[in-house]
Short mmCIF file of C-alpha atoms in Angstrom, two decimals:
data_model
loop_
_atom_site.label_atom_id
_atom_site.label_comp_id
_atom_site.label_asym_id
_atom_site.label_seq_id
_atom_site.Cartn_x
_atom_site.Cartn_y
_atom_site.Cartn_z
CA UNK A 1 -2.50 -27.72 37.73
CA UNK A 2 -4.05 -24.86 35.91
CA UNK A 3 -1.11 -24.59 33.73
CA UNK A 4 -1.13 -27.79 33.22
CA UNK A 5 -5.08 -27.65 32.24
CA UNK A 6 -4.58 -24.68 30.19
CA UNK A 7 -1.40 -26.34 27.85
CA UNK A 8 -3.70 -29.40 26.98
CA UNK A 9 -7.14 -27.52 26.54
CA UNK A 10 -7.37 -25.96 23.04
CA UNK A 11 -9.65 -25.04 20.67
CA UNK A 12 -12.08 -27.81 19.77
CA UNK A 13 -10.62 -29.84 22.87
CA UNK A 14 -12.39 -31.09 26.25
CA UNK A 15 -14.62 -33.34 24.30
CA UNK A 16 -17.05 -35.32 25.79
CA UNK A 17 -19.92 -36.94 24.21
CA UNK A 18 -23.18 -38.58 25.27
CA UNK A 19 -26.28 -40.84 24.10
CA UNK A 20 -29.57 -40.48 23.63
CA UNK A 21 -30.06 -41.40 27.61
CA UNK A 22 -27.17 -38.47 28.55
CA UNK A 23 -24.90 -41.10 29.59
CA UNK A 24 -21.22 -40.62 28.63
CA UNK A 25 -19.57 -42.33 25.88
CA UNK A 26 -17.16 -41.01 25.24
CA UNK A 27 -14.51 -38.52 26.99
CA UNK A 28 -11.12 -36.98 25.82
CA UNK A 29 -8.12 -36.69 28.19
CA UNK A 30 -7.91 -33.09 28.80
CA UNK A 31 -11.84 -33.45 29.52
CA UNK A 32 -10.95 -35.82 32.33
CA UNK A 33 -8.14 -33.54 33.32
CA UNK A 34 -10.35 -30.25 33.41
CA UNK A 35 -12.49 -32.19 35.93
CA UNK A 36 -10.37 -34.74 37.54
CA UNK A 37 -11.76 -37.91 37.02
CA UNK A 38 -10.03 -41.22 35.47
CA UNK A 39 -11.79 -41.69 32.08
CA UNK A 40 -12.63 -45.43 32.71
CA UNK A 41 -14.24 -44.16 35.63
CA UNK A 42 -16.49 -41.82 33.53
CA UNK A 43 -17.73 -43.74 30.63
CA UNK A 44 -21.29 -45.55 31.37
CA UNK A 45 -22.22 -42.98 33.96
CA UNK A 46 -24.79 -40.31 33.59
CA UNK A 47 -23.25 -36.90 32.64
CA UNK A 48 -24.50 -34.88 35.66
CA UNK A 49 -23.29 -37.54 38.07
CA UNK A 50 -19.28 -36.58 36.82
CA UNK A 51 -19.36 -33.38 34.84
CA UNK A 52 -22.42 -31.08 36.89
CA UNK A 53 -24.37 -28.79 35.10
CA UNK A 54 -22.76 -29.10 31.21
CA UNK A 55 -26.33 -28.51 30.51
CA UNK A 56 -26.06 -31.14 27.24
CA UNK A 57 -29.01 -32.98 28.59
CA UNK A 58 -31.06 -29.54 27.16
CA UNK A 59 -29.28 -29.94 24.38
CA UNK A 60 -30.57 -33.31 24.18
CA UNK A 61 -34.42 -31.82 24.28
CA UNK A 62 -34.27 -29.25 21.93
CA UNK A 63 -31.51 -30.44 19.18
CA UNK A 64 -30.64 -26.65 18.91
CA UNK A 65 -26.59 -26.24 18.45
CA UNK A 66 -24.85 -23.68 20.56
CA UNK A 67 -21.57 -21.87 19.76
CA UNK A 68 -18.82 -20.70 21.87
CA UNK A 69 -21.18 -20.11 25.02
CA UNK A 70 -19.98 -18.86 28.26
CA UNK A 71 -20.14 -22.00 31.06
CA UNK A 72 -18.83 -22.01 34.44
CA UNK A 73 -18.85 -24.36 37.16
CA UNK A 74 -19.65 -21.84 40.04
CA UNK A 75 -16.10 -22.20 41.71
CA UNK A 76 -12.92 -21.41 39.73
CA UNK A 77 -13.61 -22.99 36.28
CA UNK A 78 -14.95 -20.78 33.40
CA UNK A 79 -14.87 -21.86 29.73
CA UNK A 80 -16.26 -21.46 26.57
CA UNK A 81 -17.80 -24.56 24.90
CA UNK A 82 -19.82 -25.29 21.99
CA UNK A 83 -22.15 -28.23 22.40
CA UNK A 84 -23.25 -30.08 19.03
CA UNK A 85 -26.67 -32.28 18.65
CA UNK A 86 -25.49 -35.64 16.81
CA UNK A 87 -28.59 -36.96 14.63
CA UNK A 88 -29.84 -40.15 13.20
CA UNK A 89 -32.91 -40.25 11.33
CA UNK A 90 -34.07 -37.22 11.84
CA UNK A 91 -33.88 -37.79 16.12
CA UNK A 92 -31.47 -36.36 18.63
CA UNK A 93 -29.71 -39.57 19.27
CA UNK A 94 -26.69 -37.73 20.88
CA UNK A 95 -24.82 -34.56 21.75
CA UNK A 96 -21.26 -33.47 21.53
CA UNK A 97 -19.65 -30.88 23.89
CA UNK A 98 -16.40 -29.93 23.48
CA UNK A 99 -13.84 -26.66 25.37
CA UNK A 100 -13.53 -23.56 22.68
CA UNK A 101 -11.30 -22.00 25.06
CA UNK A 102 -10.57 -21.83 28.66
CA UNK A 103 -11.01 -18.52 30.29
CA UNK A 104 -10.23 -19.25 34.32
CA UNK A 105 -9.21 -22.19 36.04
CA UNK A 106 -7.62 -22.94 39.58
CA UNK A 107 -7.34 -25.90 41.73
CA UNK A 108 -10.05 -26.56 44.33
CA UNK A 109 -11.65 -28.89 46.63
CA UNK A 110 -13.38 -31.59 45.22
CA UNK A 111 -17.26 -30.74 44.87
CA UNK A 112 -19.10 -31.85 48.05
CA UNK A 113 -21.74 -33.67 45.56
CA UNK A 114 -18.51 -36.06 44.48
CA UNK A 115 -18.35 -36.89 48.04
CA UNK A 116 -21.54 -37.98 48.48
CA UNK A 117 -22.51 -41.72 49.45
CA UNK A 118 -23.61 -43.46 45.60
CA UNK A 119 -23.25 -46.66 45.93
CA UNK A 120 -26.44 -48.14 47.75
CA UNK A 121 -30.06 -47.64 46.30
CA UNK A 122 -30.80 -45.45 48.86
CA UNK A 123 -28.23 -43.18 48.36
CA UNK A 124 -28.51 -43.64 44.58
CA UNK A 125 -32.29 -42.23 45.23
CA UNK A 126 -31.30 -39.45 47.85
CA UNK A 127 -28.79 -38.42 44.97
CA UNK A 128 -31.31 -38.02 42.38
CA UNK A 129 -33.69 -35.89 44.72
CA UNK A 130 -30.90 -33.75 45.61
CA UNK A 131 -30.07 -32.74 42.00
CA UNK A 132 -33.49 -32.80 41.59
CA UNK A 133 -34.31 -30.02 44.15
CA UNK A 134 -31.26 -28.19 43.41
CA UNK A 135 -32.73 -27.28 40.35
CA UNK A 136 -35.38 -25.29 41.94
CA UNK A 137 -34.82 -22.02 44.05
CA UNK A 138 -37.20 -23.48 46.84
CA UNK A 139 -36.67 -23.43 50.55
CA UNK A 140 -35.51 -26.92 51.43
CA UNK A 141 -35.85 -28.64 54.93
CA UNK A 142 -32.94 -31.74 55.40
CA UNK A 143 -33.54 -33.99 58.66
CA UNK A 144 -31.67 -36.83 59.82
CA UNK A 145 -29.45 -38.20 62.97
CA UNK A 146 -26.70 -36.65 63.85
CA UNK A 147 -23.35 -36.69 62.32
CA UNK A 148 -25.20 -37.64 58.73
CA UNK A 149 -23.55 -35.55 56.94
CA UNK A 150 -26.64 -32.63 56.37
CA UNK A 151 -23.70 -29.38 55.65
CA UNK A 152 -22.70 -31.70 53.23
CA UNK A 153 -26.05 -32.11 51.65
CA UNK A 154 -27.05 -28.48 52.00
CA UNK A 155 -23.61 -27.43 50.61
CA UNK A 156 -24.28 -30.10 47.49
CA UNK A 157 -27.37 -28.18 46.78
CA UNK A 158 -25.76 -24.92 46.79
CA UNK A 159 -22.90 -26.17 44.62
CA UNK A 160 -25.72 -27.71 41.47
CA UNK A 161 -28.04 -24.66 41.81
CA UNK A 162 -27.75 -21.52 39.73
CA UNK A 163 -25.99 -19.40 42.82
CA UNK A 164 -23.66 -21.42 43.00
CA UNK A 165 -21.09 -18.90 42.56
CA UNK A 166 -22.24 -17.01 45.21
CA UNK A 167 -21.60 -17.21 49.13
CA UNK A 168 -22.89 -20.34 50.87
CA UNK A 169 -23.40 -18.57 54.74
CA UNK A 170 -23.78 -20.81 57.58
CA UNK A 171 -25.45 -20.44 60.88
CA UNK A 172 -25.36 -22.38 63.36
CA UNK A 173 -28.77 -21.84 65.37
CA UNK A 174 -27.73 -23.82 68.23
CA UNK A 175 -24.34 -21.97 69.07
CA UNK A 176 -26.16 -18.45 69.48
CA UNK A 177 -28.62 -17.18 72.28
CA UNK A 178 -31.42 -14.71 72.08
CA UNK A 179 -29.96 -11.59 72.65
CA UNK A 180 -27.04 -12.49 69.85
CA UNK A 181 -30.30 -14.13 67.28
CA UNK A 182 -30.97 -11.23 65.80
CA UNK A 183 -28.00 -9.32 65.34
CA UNK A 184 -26.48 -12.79 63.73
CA UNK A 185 -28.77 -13.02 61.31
CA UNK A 186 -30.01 -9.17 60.37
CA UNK A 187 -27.17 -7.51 61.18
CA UNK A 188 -27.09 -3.99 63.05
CA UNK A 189 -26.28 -0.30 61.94
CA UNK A 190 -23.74 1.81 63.20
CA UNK A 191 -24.87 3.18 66.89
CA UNK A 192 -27.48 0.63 67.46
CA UNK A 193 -26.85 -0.43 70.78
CA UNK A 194 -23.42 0.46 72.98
CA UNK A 195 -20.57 -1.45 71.83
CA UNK A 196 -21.83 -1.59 68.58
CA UNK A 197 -18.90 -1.26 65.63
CA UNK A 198 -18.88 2.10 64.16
CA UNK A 199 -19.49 0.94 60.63
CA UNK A 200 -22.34 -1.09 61.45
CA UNK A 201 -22.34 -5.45 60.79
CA UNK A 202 -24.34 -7.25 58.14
CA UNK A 203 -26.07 -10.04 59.46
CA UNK A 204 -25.93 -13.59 57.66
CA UNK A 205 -28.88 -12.97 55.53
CA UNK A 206 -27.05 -10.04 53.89
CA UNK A 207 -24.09 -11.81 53.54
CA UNK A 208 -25.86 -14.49 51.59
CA UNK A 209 -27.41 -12.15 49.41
CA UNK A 210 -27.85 -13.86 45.79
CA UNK A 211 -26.78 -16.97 47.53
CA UNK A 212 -27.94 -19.31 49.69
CA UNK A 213 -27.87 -19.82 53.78
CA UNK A 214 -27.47 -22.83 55.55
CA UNK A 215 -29.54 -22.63 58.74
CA UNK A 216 -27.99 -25.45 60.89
CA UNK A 217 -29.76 -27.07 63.98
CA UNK A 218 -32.82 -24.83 63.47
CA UNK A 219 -34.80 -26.36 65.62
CA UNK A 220 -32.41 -24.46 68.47
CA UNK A 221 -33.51 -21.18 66.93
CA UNK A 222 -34.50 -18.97 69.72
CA UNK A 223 -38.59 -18.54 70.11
CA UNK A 224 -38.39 -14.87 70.06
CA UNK A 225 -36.51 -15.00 66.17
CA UNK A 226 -38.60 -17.32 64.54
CA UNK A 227 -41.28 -14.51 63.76
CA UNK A 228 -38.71 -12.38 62.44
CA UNK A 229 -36.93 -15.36 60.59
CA UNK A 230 -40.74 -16.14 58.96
CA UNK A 231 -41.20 -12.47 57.80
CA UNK A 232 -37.68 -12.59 56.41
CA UNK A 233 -38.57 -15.86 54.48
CA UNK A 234 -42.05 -14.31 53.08
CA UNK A 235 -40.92 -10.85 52.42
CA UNK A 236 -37.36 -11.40 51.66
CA UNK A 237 -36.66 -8.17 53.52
CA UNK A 238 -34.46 -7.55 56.62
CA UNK A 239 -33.97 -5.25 59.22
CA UNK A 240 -31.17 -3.95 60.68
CA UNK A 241 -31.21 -3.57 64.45
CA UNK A 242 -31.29 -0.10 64.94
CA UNK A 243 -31.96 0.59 60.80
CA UNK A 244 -34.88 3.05 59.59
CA UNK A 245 -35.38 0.80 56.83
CA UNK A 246 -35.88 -2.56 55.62
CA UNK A 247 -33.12 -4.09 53.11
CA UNK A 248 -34.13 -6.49 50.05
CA UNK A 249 -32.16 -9.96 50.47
CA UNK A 250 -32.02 -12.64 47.60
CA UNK A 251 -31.42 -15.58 49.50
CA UNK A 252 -32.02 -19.39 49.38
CA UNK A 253 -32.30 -21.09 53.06
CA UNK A 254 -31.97 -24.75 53.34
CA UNK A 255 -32.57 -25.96 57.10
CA UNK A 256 -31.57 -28.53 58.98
CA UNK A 257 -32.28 -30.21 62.25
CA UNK A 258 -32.40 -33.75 63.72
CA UNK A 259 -35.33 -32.60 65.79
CA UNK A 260 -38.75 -33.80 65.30
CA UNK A 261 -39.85 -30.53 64.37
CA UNK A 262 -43.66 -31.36 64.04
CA UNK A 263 -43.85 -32.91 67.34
CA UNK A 264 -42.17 -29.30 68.83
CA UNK A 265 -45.14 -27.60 66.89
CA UNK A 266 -47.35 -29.63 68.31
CA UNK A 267 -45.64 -28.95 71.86
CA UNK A 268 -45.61 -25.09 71.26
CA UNK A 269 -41.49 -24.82 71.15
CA UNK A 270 -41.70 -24.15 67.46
CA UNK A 271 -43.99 -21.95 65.22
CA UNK A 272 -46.24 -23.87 62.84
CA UNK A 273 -46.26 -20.86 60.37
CA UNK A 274 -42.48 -21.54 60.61
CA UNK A 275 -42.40 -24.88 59.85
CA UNK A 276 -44.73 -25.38 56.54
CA UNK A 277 -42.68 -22.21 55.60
CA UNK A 278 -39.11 -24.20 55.99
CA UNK A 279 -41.28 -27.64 55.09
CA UNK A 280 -41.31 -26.78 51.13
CA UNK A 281 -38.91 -29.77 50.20
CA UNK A 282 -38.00 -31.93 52.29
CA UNK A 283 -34.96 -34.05 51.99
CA UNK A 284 -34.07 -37.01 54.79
CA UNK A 285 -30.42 -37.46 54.71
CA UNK A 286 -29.99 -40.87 55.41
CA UNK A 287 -28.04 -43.00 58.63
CA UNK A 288 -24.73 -44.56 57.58
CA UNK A 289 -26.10 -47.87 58.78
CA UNK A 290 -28.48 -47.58 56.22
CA UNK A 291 -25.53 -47.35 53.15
CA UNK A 292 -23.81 -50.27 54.17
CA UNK A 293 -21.99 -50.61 50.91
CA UNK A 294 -20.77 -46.90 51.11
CA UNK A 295 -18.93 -47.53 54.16
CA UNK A 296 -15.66 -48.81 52.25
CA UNK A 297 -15.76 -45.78 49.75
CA UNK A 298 -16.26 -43.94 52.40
CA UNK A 299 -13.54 -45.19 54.53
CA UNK A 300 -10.85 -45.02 51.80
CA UNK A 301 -11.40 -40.91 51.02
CA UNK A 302 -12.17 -40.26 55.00
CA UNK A 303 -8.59 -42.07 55.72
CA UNK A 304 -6.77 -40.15 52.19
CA UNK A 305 -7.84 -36.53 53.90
CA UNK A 306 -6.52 -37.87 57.24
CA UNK A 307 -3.40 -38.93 56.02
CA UNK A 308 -2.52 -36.02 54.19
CA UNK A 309 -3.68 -33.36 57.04
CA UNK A 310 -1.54 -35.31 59.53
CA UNK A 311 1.59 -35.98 57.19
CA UNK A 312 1.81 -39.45 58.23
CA UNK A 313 0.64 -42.27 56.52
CA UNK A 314 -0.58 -45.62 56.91
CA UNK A 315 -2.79 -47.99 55.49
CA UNK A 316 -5.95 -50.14 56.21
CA UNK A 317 -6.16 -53.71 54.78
CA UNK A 318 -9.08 -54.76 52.98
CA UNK A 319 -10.37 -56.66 56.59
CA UNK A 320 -9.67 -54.04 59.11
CA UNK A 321 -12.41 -52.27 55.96
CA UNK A 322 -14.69 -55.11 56.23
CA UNK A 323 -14.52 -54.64 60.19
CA UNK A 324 -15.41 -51.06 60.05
CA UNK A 325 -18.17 -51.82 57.05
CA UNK A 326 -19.70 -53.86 59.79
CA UNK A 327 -20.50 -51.55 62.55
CA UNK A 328 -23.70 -49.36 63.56
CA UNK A 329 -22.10 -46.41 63.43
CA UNK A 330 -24.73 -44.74 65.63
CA UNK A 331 -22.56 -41.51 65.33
CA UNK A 332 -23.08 -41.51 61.47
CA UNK A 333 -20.18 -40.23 59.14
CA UNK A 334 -18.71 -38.29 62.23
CA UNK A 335 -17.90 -41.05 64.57
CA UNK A 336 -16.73 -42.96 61.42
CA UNK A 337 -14.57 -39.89 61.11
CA UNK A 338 -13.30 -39.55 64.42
CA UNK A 339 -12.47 -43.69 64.99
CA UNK A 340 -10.56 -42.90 61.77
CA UNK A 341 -8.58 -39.64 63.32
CA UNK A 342 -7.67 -41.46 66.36
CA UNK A 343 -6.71 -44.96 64.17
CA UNK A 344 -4.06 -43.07 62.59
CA UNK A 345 -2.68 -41.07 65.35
CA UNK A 346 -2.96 -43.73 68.26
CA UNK A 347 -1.89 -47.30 66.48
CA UNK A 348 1.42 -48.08 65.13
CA UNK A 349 2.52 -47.03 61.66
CA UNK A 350 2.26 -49.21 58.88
CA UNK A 351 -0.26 -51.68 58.03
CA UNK A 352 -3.52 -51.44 60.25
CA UNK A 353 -5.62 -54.86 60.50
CA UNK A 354 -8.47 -55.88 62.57
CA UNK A 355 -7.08 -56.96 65.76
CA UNK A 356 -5.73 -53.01 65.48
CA UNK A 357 -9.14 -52.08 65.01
CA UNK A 358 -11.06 -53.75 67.45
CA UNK A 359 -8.44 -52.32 69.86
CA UNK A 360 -9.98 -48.87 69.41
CA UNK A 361 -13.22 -50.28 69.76
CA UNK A 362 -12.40 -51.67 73.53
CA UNK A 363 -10.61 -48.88 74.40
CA UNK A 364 -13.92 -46.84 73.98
CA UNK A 365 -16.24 -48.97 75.53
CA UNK A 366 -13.74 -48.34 78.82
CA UNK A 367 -14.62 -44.89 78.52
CA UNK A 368 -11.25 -43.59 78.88
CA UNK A 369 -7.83 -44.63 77.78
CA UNK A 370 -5.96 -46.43 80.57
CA UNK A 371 -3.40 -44.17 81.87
CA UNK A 372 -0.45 -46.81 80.89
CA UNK A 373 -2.19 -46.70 77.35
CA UNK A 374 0.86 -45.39 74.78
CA UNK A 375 0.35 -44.39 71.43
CA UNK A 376 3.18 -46.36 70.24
CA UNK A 377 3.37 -49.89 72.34
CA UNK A 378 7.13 -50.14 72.62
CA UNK A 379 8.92 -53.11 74.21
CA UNK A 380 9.37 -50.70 77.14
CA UNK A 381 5.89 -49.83 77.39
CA UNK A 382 5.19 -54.08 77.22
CA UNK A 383 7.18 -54.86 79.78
CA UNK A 384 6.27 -52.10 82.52
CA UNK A 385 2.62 -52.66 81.93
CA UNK A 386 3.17 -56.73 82.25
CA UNK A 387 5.00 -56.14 85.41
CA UNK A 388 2.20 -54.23 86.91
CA UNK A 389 -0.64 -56.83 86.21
CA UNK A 390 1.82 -59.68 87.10
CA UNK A 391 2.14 -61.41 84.02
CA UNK A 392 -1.53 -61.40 83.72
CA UNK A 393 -1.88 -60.97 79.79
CA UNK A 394 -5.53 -60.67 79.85
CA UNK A 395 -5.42 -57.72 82.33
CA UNK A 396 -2.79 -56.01 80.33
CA UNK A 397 -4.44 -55.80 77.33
CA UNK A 398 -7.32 -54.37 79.19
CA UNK A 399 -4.59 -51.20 80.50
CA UNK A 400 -3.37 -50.70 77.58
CA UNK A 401 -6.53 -50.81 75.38
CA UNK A 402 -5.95 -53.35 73.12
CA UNK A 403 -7.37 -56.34 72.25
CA UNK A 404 -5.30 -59.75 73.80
CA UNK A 405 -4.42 -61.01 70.40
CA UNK A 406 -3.08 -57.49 69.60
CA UNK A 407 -0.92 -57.65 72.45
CA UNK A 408 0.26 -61.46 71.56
CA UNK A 409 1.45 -60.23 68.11
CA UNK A 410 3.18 -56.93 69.69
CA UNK A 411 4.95 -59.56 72.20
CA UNK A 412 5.92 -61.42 69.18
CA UNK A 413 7.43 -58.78 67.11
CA UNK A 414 9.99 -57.66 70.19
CA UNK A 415 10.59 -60.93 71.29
CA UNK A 416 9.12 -61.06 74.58
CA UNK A 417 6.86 -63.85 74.30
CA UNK A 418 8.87 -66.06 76.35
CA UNK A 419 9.62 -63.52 78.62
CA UNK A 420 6.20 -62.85 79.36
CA UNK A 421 5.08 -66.13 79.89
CA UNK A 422 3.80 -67.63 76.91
CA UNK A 423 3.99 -70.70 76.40
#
């Protein structure tokens, strides 16, 4: 792919131009390439929603031209570009950007920001705060259920800010205990306590230095930390355990919890000097019942990353979509996730419809998979469960965790229907 990039990127290349309201109009091939996105799906949409951070919307406010200047976008892609004002009566009416040379490029995930939820107004507005607050090097709080999605968010600020070539650290607050707190996230010096590794450990804070840390579940953070965590926010100093000397840290810490963290200050579980420190922005990621016309978009990337981790492929048809578009989804993006997972390794390869669907649905609201449940419902498998319930179709179905008219097309397919009863 970088090969690839590099052959079709020349001098005066990557083009990409946009209007007076920075949204694209126009965008060359090896543009599209260099960023991986079909042109037709570019054109119309705001530049910083495709291409992050080309910076031509300053170029649109000041009308100054800039030559060959060094842009990067924080994870393996540095060029050169030159970006042109295009005028009209003396007004900025456009600008042009275009590649003067490509200096490092390499293949990489696509940006967590790409993989945000767009579609709805909701998530159209949660969008625009997020590259909003990005902008700013300001402690950021992000609530919301469960399984929303908050990483993601936290890592989508990282990735639009200015560090975001630098480490995003992640803690999570809820997986470490008191005695562990501090050492996690200062670090300790060499001889600090027995068992301690000769050479000493950098906590996360150091690690994140000129970056940012993602401070996950905070609202688990042990009582006798958050002191330390508030002096490290105000100061922007750690200590070591067992260090002589406080160490300067340039870090960014976004925060998130689904706990009601006001109501714990109000209870006494959580600082309050803590809380309007973390409580600069804050950002509520939203529930994927409330992005109802995400779900599908969703659906069809969640099920491409399945499919390729698992080598085995199937596909969904547009209604067993419009099933899954239709549920609560209390779980959020996880549980989407996970009923996703175990779609593709429990039900039969090929084309997945409704029926196959709801079939995973029943089979959790037993609580646990029958024990003559199969992962592939073979004639075999048919027959010996049929036998057990005597022919009762209705009871089999239930065993086998599937929904009757699931098990109706199954007998079907391997001929049994007769055999079985059916009439």
């Amino acid at each position: 792919m970088a090969d690839q990039v590099a052959m079709k990127v020349g001098v005066g290349d990557g083009a990409l131009m946009v209007d007076h309201e920075g949204r694209i109009s126009f965008m060359s091939e090896s543009c599209a390439l260099l960023r991986g996105v079909p042109m037709a799906d570019a054109l119309g949409e705001r530049v910083d929603d495709v291409f992050p951070a080309t910076l031509l919307h300053q170029t649109l406010e000041t009308g100054q031209l800039e030559r060959h200047t060094p842009w990067s976008d924080g994870r393996a892609l540095e060029l050169l570009v030159s970006r042109v004002p295009v005028m009209a009566n003396g007004r900025v009416c456009g600008v042009l950007g275009y590649v003067d040379k490509v200096l490092r490029t390499a293949p990489g995930k696509t940006p967590c920001f790409d993989n945000l939820p767009r579609l709805s107004p909701l998530a159209r507005l949660v969008r625009d705060q997020l590259k909003h607050v990005a902008a700013f090097d300001t402690t950021v709080l992000l609530t919301g259920e469960s399984g929303a999605g908050k990483e993601m968010f936290a890592r989508a600020i990282h990735e639009r800010s200015r560090r975001a070539a630098r480490p995003f650290i992640k803690l999570n607050c809820a997986a470490i205990n008191d005695a562990l707190a501090e050492s996690e996230l200062f670090g300790y010096d060499k001889g600090a306590f027995t068992g301690a590794s000769r050479d000493g450990h950098k906590g996360k804070f150091e690690l994140a230095d000129q970056g940012t840390l993602f401070l996950d579940e905070i609202g688990e953070l042990p009582p006798g930390q958050q002191a330390k965590l508030l002096r490290a926010l105000q100061e922007g100093q750690v200590d070591r355990v067992g260090a002589e000397r406080s160490r300067h840290v340039d870090v960014r810490v976004i925060a998130a919890t689904n706990r009601d963290l006001a109501q714990m200050v109000r209870e006494g579980t959580f600082r309050e000097d803590l809380y309007y420190r973390l409580n600069v922005v804050h950002l509520r990621v939203p529930a994927l019942r409330e992005q109802v016309s995400d779900i599908p978009v969703l659906v069809e990337r969640l099920w491409g990353e399945l499919c390729s981790r698992h080598h085995h492929y199937s596909q969904l048809s547009q209604s067993a979509v419009a099933l899954l578009a239709e549920q609560a989804w209390p779980g959020n993006i996880r549980e989407l996730k996970h009923t996703l997972e175990r779609a593709l390794v429990l039900l039969p390869q090929g084309v997945i419809g409704p029926d196959e669907i709801r079939s995973l649905f029943d089979a959790a609201l037993s609580q646990a998979l029958p024990v003559q449940f199969s992962p592939v419902l073979d004639a075999d498998c048919l027959l010996r469960t049929l036998a057990a319930c005597g022919n009762n179709r209705s009871e089999a179905a239930r065993r086998l965790g599937i929904s009757r008219a699931l098990l109706y097309k199954k007998l079907h397919q391997f001929g049994l229907w007769e055999l079985a009863g059916g009439a």
